[in-house]
Every structure is written in structure tokens, then in C-alpha cells.
Short mmCIF file of C-alpha atoms in Angstrom, two decimals:
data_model
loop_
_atom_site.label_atom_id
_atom_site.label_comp_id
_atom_site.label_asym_id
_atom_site.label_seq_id
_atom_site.Cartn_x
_atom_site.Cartn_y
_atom_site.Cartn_z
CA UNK U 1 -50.05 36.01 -51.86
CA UNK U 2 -49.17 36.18 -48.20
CA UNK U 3 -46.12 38.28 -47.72
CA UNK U 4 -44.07 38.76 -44.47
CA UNK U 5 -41.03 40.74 -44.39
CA UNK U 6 -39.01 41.74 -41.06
CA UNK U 7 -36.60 44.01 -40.71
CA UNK U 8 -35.01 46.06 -37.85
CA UNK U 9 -32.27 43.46 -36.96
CA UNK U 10 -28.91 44.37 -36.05
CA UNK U 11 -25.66 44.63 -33.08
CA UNK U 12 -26.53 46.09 -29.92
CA UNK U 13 -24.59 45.87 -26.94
CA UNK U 14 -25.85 44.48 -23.73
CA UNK U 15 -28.94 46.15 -22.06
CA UNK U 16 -29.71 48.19 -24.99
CA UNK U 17 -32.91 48.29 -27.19
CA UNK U 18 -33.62 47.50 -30.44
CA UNK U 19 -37.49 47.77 -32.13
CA UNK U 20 -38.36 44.92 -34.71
CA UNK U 21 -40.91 45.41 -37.64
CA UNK U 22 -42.81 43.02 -39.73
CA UNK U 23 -44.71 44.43 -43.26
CA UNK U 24 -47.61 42.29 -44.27
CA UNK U 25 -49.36 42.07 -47.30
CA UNK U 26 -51.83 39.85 -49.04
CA UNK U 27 -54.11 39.11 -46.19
CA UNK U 28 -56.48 41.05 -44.15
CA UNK U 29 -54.17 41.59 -41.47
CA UNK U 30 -56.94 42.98 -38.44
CA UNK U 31 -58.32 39.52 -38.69
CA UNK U 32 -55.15 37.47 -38.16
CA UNK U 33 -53.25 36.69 -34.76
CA UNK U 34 -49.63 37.44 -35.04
CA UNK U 35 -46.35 36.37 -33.48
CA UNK U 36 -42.88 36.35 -32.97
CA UNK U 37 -40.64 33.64 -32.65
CA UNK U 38 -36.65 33.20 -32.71
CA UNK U 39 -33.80 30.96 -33.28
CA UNK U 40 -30.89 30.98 -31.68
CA UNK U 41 -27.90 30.49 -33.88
CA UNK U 42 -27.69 26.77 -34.37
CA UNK U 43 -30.70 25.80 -32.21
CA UNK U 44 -34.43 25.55 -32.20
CA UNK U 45 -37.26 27.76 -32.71
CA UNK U 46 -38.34 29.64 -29.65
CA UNK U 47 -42.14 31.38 -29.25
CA UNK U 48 -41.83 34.79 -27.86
CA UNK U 49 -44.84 36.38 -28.11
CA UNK U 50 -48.41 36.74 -29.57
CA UNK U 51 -50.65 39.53 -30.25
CA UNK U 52 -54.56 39.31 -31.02
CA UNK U 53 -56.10 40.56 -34.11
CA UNK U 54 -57.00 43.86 -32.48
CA UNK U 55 -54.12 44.42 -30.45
CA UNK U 56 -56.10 44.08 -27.49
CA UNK U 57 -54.48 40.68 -25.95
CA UNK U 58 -50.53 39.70 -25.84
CA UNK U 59 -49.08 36.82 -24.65
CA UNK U 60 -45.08 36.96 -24.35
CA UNK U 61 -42.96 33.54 -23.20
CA UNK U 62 -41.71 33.51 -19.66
CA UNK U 63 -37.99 34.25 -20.99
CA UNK U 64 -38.89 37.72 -22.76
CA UNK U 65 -41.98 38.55 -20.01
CA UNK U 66 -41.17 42.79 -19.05
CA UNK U 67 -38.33 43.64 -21.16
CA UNK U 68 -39.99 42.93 -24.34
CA UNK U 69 -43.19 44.81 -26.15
CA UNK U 70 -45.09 43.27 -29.03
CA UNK U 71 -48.10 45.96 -30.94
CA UNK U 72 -49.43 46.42 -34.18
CA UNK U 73 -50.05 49.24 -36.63
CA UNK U 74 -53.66 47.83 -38.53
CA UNK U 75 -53.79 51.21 -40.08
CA UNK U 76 -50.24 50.11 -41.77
CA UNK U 77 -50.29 46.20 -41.25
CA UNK U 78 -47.35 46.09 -39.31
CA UNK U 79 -46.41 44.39 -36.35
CA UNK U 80 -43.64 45.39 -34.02
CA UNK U 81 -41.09 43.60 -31.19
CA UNK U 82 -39.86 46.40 -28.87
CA UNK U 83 -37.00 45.01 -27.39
CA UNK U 84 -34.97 46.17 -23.98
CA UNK U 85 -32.82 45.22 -21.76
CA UNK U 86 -31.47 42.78 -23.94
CA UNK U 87 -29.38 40.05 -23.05
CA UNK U 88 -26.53 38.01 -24.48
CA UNK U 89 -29.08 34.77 -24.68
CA UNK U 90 -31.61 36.97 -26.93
CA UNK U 91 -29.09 36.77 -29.96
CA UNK U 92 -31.03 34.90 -32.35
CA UNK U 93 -33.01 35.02 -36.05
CA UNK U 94 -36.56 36.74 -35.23
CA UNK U 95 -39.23 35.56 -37.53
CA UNK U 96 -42.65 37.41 -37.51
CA UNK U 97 -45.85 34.56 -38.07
CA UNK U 98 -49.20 34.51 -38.67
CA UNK U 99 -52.00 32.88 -36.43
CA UNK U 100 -55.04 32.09 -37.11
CA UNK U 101 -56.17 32.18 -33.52
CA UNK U 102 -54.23 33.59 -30.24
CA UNK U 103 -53.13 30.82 -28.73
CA UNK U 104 -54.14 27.15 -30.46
CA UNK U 105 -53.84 27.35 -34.10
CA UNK U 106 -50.71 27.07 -36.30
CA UNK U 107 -48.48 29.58 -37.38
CA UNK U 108 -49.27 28.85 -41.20
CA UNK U 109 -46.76 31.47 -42.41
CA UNK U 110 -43.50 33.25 -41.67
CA UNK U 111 -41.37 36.21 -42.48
CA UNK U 112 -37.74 35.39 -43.64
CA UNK U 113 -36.24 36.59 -40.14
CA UNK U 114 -34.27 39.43 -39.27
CA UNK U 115 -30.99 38.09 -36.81
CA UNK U 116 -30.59 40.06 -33.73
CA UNK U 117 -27.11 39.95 -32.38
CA UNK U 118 -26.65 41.22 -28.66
CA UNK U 119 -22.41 41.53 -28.10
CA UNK U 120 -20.48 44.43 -26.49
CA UNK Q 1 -34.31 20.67 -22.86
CA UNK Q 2 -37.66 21.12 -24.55
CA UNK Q 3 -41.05 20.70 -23.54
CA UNK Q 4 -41.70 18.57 -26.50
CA UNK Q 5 -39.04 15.69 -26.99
CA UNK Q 6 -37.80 14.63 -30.56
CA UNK Q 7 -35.11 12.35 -31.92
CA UNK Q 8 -31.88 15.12 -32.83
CA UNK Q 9 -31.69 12.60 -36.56
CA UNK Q 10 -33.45 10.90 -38.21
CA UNK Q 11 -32.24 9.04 -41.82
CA UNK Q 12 -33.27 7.27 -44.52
CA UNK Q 13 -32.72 6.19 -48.35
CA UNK Q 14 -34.55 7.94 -51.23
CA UNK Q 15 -37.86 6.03 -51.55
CA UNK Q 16 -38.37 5.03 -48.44
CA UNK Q 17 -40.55 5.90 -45.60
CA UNK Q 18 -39.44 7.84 -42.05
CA UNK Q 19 -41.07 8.65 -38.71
CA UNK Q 20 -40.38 11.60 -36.68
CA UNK Q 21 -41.71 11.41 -32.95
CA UNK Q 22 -42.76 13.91 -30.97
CA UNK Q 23 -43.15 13.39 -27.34
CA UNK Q 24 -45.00 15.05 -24.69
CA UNK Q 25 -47.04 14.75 -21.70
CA UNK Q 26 -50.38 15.75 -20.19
CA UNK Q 27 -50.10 19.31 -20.03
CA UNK Q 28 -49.78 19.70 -23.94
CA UNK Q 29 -50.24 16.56 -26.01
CA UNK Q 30 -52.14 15.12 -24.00
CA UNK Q 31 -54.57 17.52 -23.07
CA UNK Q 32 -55.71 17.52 -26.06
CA UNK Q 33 -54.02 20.37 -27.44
CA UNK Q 34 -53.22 20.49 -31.44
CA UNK Q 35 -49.63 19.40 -32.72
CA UNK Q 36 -48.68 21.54 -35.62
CA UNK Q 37 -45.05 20.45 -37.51
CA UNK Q 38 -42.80 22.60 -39.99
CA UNK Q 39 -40.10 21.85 -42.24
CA UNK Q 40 -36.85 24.22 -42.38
CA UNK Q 41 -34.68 23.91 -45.05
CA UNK Q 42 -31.42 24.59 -44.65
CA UNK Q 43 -30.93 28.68 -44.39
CA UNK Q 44 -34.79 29.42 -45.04
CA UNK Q 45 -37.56 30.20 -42.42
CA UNK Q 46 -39.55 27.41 -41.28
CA UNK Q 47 -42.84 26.34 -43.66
CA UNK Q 48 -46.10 24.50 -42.20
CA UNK Q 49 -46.33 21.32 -43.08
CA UNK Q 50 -48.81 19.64 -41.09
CA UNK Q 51 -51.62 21.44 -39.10
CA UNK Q 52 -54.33 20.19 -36.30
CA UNK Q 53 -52.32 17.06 -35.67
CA UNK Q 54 -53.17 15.42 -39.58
CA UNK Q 55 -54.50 18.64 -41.88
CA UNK Q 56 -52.50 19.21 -44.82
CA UNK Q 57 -51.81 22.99 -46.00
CA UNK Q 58 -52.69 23.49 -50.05
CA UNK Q 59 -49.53 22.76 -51.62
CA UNK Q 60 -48.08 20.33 -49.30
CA UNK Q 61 -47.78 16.79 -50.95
CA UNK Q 62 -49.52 13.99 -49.69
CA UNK Q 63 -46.20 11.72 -48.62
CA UNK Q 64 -46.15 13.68 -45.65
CA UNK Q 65 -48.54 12.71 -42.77
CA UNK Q 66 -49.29 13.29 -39.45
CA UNK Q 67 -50.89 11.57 -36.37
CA UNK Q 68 -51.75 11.90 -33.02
CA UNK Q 69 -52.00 9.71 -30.07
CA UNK Q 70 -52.23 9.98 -26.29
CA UNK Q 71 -49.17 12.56 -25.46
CA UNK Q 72 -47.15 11.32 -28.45
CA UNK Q 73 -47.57 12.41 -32.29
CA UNK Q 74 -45.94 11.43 -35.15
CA UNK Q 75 -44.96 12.90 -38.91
CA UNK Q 76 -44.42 10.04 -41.36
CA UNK Q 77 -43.30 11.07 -45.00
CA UNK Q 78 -42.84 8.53 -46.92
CA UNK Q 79 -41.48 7.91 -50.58
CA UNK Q 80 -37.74 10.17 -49.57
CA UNK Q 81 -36.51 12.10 -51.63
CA UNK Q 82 -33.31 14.82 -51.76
CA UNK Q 83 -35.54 17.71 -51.62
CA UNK Q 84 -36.95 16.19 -48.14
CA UNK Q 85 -33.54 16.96 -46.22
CA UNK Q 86 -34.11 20.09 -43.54
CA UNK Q 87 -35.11 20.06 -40.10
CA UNK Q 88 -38.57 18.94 -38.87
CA UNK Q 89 -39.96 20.76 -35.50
CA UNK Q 90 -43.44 19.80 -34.01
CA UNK Q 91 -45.47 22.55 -31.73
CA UNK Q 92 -48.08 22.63 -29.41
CA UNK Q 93 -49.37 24.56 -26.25
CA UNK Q 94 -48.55 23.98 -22.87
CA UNK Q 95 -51.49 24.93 -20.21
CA UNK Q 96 -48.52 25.21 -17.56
CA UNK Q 97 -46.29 27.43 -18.81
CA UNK Q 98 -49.52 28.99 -20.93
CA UNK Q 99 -47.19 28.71 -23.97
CA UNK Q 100 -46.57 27.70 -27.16
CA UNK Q 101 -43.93 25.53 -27.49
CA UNK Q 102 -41.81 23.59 -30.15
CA UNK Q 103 -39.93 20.08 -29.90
CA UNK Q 104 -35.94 20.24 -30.07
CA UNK Q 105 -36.22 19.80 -33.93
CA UNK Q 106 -35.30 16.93 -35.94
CA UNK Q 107 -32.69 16.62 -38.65
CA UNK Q 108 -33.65 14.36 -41.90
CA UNK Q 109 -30.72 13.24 -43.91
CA UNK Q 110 -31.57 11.51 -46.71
CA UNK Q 111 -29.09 9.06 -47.46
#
């Protein structure tokens, strides 16, 4: 059974950092695409970023492009959102996904989100 | 405003059949790229429900469908029922942002 679970979520004031994880299990996780995506409280999902199979490709959304970091562990299957600088507007759920392709296919599961909540 | 354009609601009785629309334009629908949807329950993490524009993932029941057609596509499920009420997001890729990206979302209430 496919199994994604974030964690790392939490209150951080303005322009701080905050580092994201996301534990899979159940699949063989070097041969998957994976991804990030968020929703803002009481809005609609968001794609942040995407990282290839091998870690050597990333793709990040225009609105997270230099402040935030996506890599992967395929020793551990984890994947990771290194988040700075953060902003007011990045308060949101994160939900790690799986892809079966970088940029084209589906995100055919998700993680059950970990919220992010950026306040002074 | 998104790059993909639902309707906020849609509505409907047990037992009977609803569209969702999802509108785009030549740089995503229309270019051919794939229009995934997912279902969101209320307070759980979005599910696939439709994949490739019409493919079904195991476990999904047939009274939901999907369809694409120029730089529109569509998710019909027919045959409502409670369990049905959560909110329905389509996705795609854009070649000019060089992103994913997801319609507004769409809320079912079943009536």
C-alpha cells in the first residue's frame, strides 16, 4: 500500500525557514516523480514544485522560484521542501504527491498535509 | 484567478447526474496536454479520480467520467449520492508558465 506521510509543519514568523519532510513507503520510490503542492486556508490547491526520480531535475512554480528547495533522500525515501524567506501568502496545508512522470502525468497519490502557518 | 476556469458550485439531487467544466485555452487544454481531476472531501487530502482526460484509477467507481474536448474538459458523475459531496479540482500543464496547474475547484452539494 502506498503510504505518504508529511510532517515538519508549524509557526514561523516572517522571513524565517522551515524544512518539510515526506516518508514514503510501499512503492519503489527512485522510480517515481515527486511533488509538492499547497492549499491555502480556504482556497485551492497550488503546485509548488517537482523533483525527478533521481533528483537530478526540479521544477518549482513561479511564486516559490529561489526561496524554496525541493531534494530527496532515495537511500531513506524521503522527500524534502526547504523553505526560506517565507512570506505571509505561503501559509497554507503542504501535501507531498507522487508522479508518475516530471511534468505530464497525474499526481495519483497524496500525503495527508502538514499546514504551514507564516505569522509574527 | 486560475489558469483553468471552473464553476465555484455545482448541485444536484441524489440519483441524478452532474457536470463539472473545466475551461482552458491553447496553452494547456488545448495543446493537447492531459486533464487529470481529484475529489477532496471535506478535511482530507485530495484523491485522483480521473486520469489522462477519461482513465479511471482501480477503485474509483464507474459513475464518474471524464472527457476532453478542444480547450474544455468535463467530469460527469452520475447516479448522486451523499458520499459524492467534496470539492472537485481539474489539472493540467501550462507550456507558458511551464507549470502545472489546477482549476479554482468546484464544490458538489448534493441536495
Amino acid at each position: 500500500e502506498v503510504q505518504l506521510l508529511g510532517s515538519g509543519g508549524g509557526l514561523v514568523q516572517p522571513g524565517g525557514s522551515l524544512r518539510l519532510s515526506c516518508a514514503a513507503s510501499g512503492f519503489t520510490f527512485i522510480n517515481y516523480a515527486m511533488s509538492w503542492a499547497r492549499q491555502a486556508p480556504g482556497k485551492g490547491l497550488e503546485w509548488v514544485s517537482t523533483l525527478s526520480g533521481g533528483g537530478e531535475t526540479t521544477y518549482y512554480a513561479d511564486s516559490v522560484k529561489g526561496r524554496f528547495t525541493i531534494s530527496r533522500d532515495n537511500s531513506k525515501n524521503i522527500l524534502y521542501l526547504q523553505m526560506n524567506s517565507l512570506r505571509a501568502e505561503d501559509t497554507a496545508v503542504y501535501y507531498c504527491a507522487r508522479t508518475a512522470s516530471t511534468l505530464f502525468s497525474s499526481f495519483d497519490y497524496w500525503g495527508q498535509g502538514t499546514l504551514v502557518t507564516v505569522s509574527s | 484567478q486560475s489558469v483553468l476556469t471552473q464553476p465555484p458550485s455545482v448541485s444536484g439531487a441524489p440519483g441524478q447526474r452532474v457536470t463539472i467544466s473545466c475551461t482552458g485555452s491553447s496553452s494547456n487544454i488545448g495543446a493537447t496536454y492531459d486533464v487529470h481531476w481529484y475529489q477532496q472531501l471535506p478535511g482530507a487530502a485530495p484523491k485522483l479520480l480521473i486520469y489522462d482526460n477519461s482513465n479511471r484509477p482501480s477503485g474509483v467507481p464507474d459513475r464518474f467520467s471524464g472527457s476532453k474536448s478542444g480547450t474544455s474538459a468535463s467530469l460527469a458523475i452520475t447516479g448522486l449520492q451523499s458520499e459524492d459531496e467534496a470539492d472537485y479540482y481539474c489539472q493540467s500543464y501550462d507550456s507558458s508558465l511551464s507549470a502545472r496547474v489546477f482549476g479554482g475547484g468546484t464544490k458538489l452539494t448534493v441536495l
